[in-house]
Short mmCIF file of C-alpha atoms in Angstrom, two decimals:
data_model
loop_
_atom_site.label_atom_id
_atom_site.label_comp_id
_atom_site.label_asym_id
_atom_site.label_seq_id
_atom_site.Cartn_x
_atom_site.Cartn_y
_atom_site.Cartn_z
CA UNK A 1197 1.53 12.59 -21.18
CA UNK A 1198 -0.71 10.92 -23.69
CA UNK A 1199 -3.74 9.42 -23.63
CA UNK A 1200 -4.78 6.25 -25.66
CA UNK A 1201 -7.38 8.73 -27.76
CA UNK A 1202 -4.37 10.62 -28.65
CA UNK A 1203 -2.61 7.87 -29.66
CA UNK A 1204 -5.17 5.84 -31.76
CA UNK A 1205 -5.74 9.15 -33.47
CA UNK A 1206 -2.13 9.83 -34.16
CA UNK A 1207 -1.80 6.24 -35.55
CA UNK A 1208 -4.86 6.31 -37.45
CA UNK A 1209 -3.86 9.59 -39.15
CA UNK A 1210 -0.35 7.37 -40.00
CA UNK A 1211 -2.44 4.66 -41.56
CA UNK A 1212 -4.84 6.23 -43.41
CA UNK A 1213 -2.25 9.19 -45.39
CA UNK A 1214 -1.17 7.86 -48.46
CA UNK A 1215 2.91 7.71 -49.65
CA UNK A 1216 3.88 10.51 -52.12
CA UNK A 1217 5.62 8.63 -55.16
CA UNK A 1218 9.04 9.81 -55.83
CA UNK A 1219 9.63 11.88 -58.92
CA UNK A 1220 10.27 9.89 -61.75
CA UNK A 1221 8.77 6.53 -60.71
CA UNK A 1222 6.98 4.67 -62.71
CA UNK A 1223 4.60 2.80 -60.70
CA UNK A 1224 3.11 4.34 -57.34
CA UNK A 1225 4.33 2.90 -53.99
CA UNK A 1226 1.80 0.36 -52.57
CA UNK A 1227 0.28 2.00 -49.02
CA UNK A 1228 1.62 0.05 -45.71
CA UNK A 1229 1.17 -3.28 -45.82
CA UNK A 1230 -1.45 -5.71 -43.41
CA UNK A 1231 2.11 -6.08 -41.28
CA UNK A 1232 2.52 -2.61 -40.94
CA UNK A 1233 -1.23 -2.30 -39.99
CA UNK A 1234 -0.67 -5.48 -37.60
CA UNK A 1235 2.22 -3.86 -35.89
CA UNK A 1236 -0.03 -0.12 -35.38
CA UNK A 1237 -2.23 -3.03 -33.58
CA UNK A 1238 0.10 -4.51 -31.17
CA UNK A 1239 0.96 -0.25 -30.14
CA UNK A 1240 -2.39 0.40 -29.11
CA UNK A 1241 -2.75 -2.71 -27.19
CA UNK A 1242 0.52 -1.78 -25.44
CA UNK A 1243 -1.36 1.42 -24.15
CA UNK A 1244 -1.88 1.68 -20.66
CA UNK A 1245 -4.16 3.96 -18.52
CA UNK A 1246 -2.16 6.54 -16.54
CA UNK A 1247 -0.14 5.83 -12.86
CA UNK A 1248 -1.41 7.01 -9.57
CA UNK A 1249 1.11 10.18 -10.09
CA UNK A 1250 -0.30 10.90 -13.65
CA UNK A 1251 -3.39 11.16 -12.28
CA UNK A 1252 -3.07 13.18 -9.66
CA UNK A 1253 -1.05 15.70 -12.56
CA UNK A 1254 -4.55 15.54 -14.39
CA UNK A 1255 -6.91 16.54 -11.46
CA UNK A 1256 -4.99 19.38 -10.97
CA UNK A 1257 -4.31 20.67 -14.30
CA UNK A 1258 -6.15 18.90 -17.02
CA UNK A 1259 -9.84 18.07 -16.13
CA UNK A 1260 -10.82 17.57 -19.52
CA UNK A 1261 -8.05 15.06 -20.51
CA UNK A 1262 -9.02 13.20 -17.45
CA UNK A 1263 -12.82 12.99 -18.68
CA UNK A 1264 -11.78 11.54 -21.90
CA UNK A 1265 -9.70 8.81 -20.48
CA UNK A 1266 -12.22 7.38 -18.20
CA UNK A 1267 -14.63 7.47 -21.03
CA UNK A 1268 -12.36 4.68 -22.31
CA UNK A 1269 -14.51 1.13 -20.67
CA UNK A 1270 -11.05 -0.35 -21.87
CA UNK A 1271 -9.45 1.90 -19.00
CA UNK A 1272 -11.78 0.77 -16.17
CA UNK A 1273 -9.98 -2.02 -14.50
CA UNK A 1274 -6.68 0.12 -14.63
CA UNK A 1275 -8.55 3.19 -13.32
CA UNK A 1276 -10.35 1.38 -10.65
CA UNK A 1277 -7.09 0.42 -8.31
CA UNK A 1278 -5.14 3.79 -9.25
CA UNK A 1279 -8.07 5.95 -8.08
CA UNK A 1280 -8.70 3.85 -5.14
CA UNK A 1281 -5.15 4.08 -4.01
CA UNK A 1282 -5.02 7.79 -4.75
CA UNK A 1283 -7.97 8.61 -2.51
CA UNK A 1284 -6.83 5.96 0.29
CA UNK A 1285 -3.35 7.56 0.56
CA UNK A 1286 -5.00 11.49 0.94
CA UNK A 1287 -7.52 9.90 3.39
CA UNK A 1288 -3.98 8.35 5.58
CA UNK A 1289 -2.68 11.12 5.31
CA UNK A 1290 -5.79 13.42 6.46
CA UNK A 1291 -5.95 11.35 9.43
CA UNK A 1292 -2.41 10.93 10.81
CA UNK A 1293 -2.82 15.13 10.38
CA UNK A 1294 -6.24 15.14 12.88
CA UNK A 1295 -4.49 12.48 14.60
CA UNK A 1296 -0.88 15.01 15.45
CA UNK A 1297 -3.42 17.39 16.16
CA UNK A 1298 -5.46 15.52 18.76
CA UNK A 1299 -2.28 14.66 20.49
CA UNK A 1300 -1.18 18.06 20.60
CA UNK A 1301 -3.81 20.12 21.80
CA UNK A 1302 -3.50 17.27 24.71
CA UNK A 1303 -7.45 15.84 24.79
CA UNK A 1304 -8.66 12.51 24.58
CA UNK A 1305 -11.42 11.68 21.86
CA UNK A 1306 -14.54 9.43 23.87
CA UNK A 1307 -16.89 7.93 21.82
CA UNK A 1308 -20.59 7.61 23.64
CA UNK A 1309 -23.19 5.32 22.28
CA UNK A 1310 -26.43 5.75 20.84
CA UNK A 1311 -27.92 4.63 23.05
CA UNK A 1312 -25.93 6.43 25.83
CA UNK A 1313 -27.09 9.92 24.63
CA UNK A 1314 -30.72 9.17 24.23
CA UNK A 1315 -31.38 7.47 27.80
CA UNK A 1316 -29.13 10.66 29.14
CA UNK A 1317 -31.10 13.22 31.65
CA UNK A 1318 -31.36 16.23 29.11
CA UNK A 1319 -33.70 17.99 31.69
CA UNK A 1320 -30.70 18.35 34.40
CA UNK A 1321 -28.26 18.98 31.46
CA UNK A 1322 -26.06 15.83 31.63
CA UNK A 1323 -27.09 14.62 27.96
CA UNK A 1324 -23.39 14.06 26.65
CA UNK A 1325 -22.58 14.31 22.82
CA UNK A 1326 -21.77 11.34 20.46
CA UNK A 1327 -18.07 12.96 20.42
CA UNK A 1328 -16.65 14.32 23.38
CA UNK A 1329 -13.25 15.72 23.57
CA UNK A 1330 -11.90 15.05 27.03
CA UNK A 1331 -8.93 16.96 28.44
CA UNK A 1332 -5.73 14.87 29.34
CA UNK A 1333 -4.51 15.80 32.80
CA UNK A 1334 -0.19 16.62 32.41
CA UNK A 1335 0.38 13.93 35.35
CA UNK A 1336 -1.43 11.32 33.53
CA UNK A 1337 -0.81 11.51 29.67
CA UNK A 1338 -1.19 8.66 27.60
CA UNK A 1339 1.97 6.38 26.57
CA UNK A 1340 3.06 5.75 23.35
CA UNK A 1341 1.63 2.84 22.16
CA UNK A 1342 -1.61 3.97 23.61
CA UNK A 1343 -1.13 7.42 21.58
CA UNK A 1344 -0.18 5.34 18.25
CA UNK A 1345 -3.54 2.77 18.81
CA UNK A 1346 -6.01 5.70 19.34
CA UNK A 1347 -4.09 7.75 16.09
CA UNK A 1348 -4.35 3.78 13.78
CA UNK A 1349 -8.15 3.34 15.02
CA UNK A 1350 -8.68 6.85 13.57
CA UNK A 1351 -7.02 6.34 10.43
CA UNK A 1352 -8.88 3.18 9.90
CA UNK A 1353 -12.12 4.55 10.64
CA UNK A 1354 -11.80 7.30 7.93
CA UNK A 1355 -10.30 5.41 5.72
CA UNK A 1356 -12.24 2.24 5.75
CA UNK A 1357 -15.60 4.39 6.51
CA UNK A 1358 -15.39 6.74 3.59
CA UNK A 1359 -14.68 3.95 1.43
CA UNK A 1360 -17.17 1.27 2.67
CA UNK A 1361 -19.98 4.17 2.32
CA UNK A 1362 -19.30 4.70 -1.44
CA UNK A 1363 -19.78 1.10 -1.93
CA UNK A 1364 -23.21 1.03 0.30
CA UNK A 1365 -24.40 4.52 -1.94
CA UNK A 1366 -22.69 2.41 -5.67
CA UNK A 1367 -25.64 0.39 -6.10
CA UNK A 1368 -27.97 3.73 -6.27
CA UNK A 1369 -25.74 5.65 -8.23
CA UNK A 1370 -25.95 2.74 -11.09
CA UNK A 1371 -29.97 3.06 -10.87
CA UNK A 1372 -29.90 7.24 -11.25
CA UNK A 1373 -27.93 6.67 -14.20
CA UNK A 1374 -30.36 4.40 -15.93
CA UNK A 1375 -33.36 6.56 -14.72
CA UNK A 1376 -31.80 9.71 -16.29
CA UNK A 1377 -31.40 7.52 -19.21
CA UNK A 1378 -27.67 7.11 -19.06
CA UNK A 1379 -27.30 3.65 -19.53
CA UNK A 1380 -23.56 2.75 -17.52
CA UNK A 1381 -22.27 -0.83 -16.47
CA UNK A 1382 -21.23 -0.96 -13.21
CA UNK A 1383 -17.09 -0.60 -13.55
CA UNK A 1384 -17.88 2.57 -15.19
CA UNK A 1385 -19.82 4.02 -12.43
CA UNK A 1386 -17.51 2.45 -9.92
CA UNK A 1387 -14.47 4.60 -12.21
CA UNK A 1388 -16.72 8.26 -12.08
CA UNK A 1389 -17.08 7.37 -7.94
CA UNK A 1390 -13.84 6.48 -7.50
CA UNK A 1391 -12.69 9.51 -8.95
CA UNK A 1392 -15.30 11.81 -7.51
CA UNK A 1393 -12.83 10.22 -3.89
CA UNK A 1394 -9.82 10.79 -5.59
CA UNK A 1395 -10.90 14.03 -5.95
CA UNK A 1396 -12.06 14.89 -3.01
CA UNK A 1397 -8.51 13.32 -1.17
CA UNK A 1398 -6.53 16.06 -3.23
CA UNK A 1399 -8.52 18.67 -2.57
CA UNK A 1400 -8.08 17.24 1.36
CA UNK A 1401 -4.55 17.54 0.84
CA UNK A 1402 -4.50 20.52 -0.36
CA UNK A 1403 -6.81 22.18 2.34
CA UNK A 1404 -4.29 19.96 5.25
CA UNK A 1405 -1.53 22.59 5.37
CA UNK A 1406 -3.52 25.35 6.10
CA UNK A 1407 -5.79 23.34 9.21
CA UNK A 1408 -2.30 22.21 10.44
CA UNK A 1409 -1.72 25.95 10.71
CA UNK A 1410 -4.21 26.49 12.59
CA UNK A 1411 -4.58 23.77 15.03
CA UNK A 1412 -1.08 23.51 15.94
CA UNK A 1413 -1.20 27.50 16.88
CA UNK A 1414 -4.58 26.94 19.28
CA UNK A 1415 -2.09 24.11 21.08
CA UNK A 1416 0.96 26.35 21.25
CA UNK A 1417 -0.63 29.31 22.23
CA UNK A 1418 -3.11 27.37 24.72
CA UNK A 1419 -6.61 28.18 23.21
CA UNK A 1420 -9.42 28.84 25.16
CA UNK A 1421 -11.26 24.94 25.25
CA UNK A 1422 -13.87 26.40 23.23
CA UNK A 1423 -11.68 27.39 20.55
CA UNK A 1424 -9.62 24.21 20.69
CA UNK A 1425 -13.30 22.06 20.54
CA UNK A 1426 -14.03 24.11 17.38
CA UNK A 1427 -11.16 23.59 15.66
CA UNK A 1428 -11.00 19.82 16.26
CA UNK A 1429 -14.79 19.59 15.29
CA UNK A 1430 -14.09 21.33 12.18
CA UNK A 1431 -10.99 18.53 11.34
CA UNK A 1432 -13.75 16.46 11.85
CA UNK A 1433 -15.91 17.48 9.38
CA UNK A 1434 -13.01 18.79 6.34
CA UNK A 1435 -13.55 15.70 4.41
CA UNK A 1436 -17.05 16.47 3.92
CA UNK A 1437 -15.81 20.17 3.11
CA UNK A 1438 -13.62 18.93 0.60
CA UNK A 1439 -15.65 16.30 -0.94
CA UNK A 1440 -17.59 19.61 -2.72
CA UNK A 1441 -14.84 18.86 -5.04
CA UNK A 1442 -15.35 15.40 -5.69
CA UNK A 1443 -18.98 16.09 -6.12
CA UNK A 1444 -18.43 18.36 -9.14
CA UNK A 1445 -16.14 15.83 -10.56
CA UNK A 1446 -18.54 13.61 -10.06
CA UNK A 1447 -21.19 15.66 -11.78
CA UNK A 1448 -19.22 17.04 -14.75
CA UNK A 1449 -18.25 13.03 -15.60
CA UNK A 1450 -22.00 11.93 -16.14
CA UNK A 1451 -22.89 15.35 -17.30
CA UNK A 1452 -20.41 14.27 -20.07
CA UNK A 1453 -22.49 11.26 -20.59
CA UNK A 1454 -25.28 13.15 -20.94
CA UNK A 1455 -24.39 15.24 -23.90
CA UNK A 1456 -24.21 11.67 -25.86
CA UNK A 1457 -28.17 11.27 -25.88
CA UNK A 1458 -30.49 12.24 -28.45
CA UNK A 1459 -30.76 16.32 -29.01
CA UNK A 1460 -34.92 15.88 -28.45
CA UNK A 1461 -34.77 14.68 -24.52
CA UNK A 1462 -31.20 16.01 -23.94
CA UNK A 1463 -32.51 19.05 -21.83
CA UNK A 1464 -34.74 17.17 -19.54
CA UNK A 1465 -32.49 14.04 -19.13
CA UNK A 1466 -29.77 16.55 -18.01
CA UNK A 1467 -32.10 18.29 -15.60
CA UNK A 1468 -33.38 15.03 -13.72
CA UNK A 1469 -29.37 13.90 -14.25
CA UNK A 1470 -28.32 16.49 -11.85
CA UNK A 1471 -30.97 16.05 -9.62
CA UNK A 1472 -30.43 12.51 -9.42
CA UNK A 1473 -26.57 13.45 -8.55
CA UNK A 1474 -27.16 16.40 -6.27
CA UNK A 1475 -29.63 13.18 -4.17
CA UNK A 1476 -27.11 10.94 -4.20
CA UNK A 1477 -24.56 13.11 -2.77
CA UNK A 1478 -26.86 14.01 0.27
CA UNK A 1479 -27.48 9.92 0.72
CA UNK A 1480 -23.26 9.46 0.48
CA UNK A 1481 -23.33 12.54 2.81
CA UNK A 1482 -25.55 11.05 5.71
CA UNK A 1483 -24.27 7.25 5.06
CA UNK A 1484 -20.58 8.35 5.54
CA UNK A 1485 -20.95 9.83 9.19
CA UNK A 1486 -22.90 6.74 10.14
CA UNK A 1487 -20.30 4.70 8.84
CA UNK A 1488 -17.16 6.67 10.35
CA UNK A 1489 -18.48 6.57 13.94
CA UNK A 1490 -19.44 3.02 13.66
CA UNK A 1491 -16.20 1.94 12.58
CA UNK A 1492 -14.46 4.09 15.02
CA UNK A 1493 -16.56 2.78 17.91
CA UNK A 1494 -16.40 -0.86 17.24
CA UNK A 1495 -12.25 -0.49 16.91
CA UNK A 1496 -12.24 1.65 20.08
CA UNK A 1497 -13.51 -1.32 22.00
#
């Protein structure tokens, strides 16, 4: 696939390489003409960025290439919607996984309140957890439409909550960049978050097959409830597992930036740069659990 960098320098090479007269002419052949020039125009405005698939193809195999095109501002309001719907379809698809898993292993996810857990009796031992995984009994399991409502408010809340928390953290993210003297408008940072998610869903995907494994043996072979409260806890927490990736991405996109400034304050700016990141990553970190359970609670009512 190529990029639009590719392209304007394949074109510009064209344009600028002179004709080689023929032997025997006597008058050299003019170079291209304004309407030749005028049509080399109208192919770079025909450039587009690349499709959902493309760049899915390019976080997996060309990193680089990918940094380069979303250095394009021209790019952003393609990027934007591509990225989004990249990381919104590995975030579905993460949760209709927990959500097959829940169901098998045969428990019943209850959500306590805040408030519930901190006016609990923790000196007779009856403080319950925020999540509590509740065993189904075989005479009374859940019917299908109950089973497919408890599976969509799950989806939505990891979908909607991972999302909604990158837009609470965007704002910050903007202000780190002018503070390590990386001056960004705000489509371009919302581009380098976007694909820091769409990131972090492929990596999700990629780590899916493997939990799937694994859960779906502790419900065939009838874990201990320890075991099966472990492994559900830990589908629980694989987005944040995976979003290591995303961070990276993240950080190699403005550490990109950061080779553009001046050689004298290059070193330091890059220093407080990946401090800056590193901060914001632990801010996106504690907003998105807050914003999961929130979500999940108020759609459980």
């Amino acid at each position: 696939m190529q990029t639009s960098i590719e392209i304007r320098e394949r074109l510009a090479g064209v344009h600028t390489t002179q004709p080689v007269p023929e032997p025997g002419a006597d008058e050299p052949v003019e170079p291209a003409s304004a309407g030749a020039a005028g049509c080399g125009d109208n192919v770079l405005t025909e450039v587009t960025a690349p499709s959902a698939f493309e760049l899915v193809e390019l976080i997996l195999k060309d990193r680089p290439r990918l940094e380069r095109i979303i250095h394009d501002p021209s790019q952003s309001a393609d990027l934007i919607p591509r990225f989004l719907a990249v990381a919104l379809v590995g975030f579905t698809l993460f949760g209709v996984t927990l959500a097959i898993v829940i169901s098998a292993v045969g428990v019943h996810v209850k959500l306590n309140s805040v408030a519930d857990v901190l006016n609990a009796d923790v000196l007779n031992g009856t403080a319950p957890s925020l999540i509590e995984f509740m065993r189904i009994r075989p005479n009374s399991s859940p019917s299908l439409v109950g089973s497919a409502g408890a599976a969509m408010r799950l989806i939505s809340a990891y979908d909607l909550g991972l999302i909604a928390a990158a837009g609470v953290c965007l704002p910050s993210l903007f202000f780190y960049g002018l503070l390590a003297g990386v001056p960004m408008s705000m489509a371009r940072v919302t581009v380098h978050t976007l694909k820091g998610m769409a990131t972090t869903a492929v990596a999700l995907i990629g780590i899916l097959p493997i939990y799937m494994a694994f859960a779906l043996g502790a419900a065939v072979f009838q874990a201990p409830e320890i075991l099966v409260n472990s492994v559900l806890w830990l589908g629980l927490i694989l987005p944040f597992a995976a979003g290591l990736f995303g961070v990276t991405s993240l950080y190699s996109g403005f550490a990109a930036l950061a080779r553009t400034l001046p050689a004298e304050c290059r070193g330091k700016r890059a220093c407080l740069l990946r401090r800056l990141i590193v901060s914001w990553s632990v801010c996106y970190t504690a907003v998105t659990p807050v914003m999961i359970f929130t979500l999940w609670g108020y759609f459980s009512r």
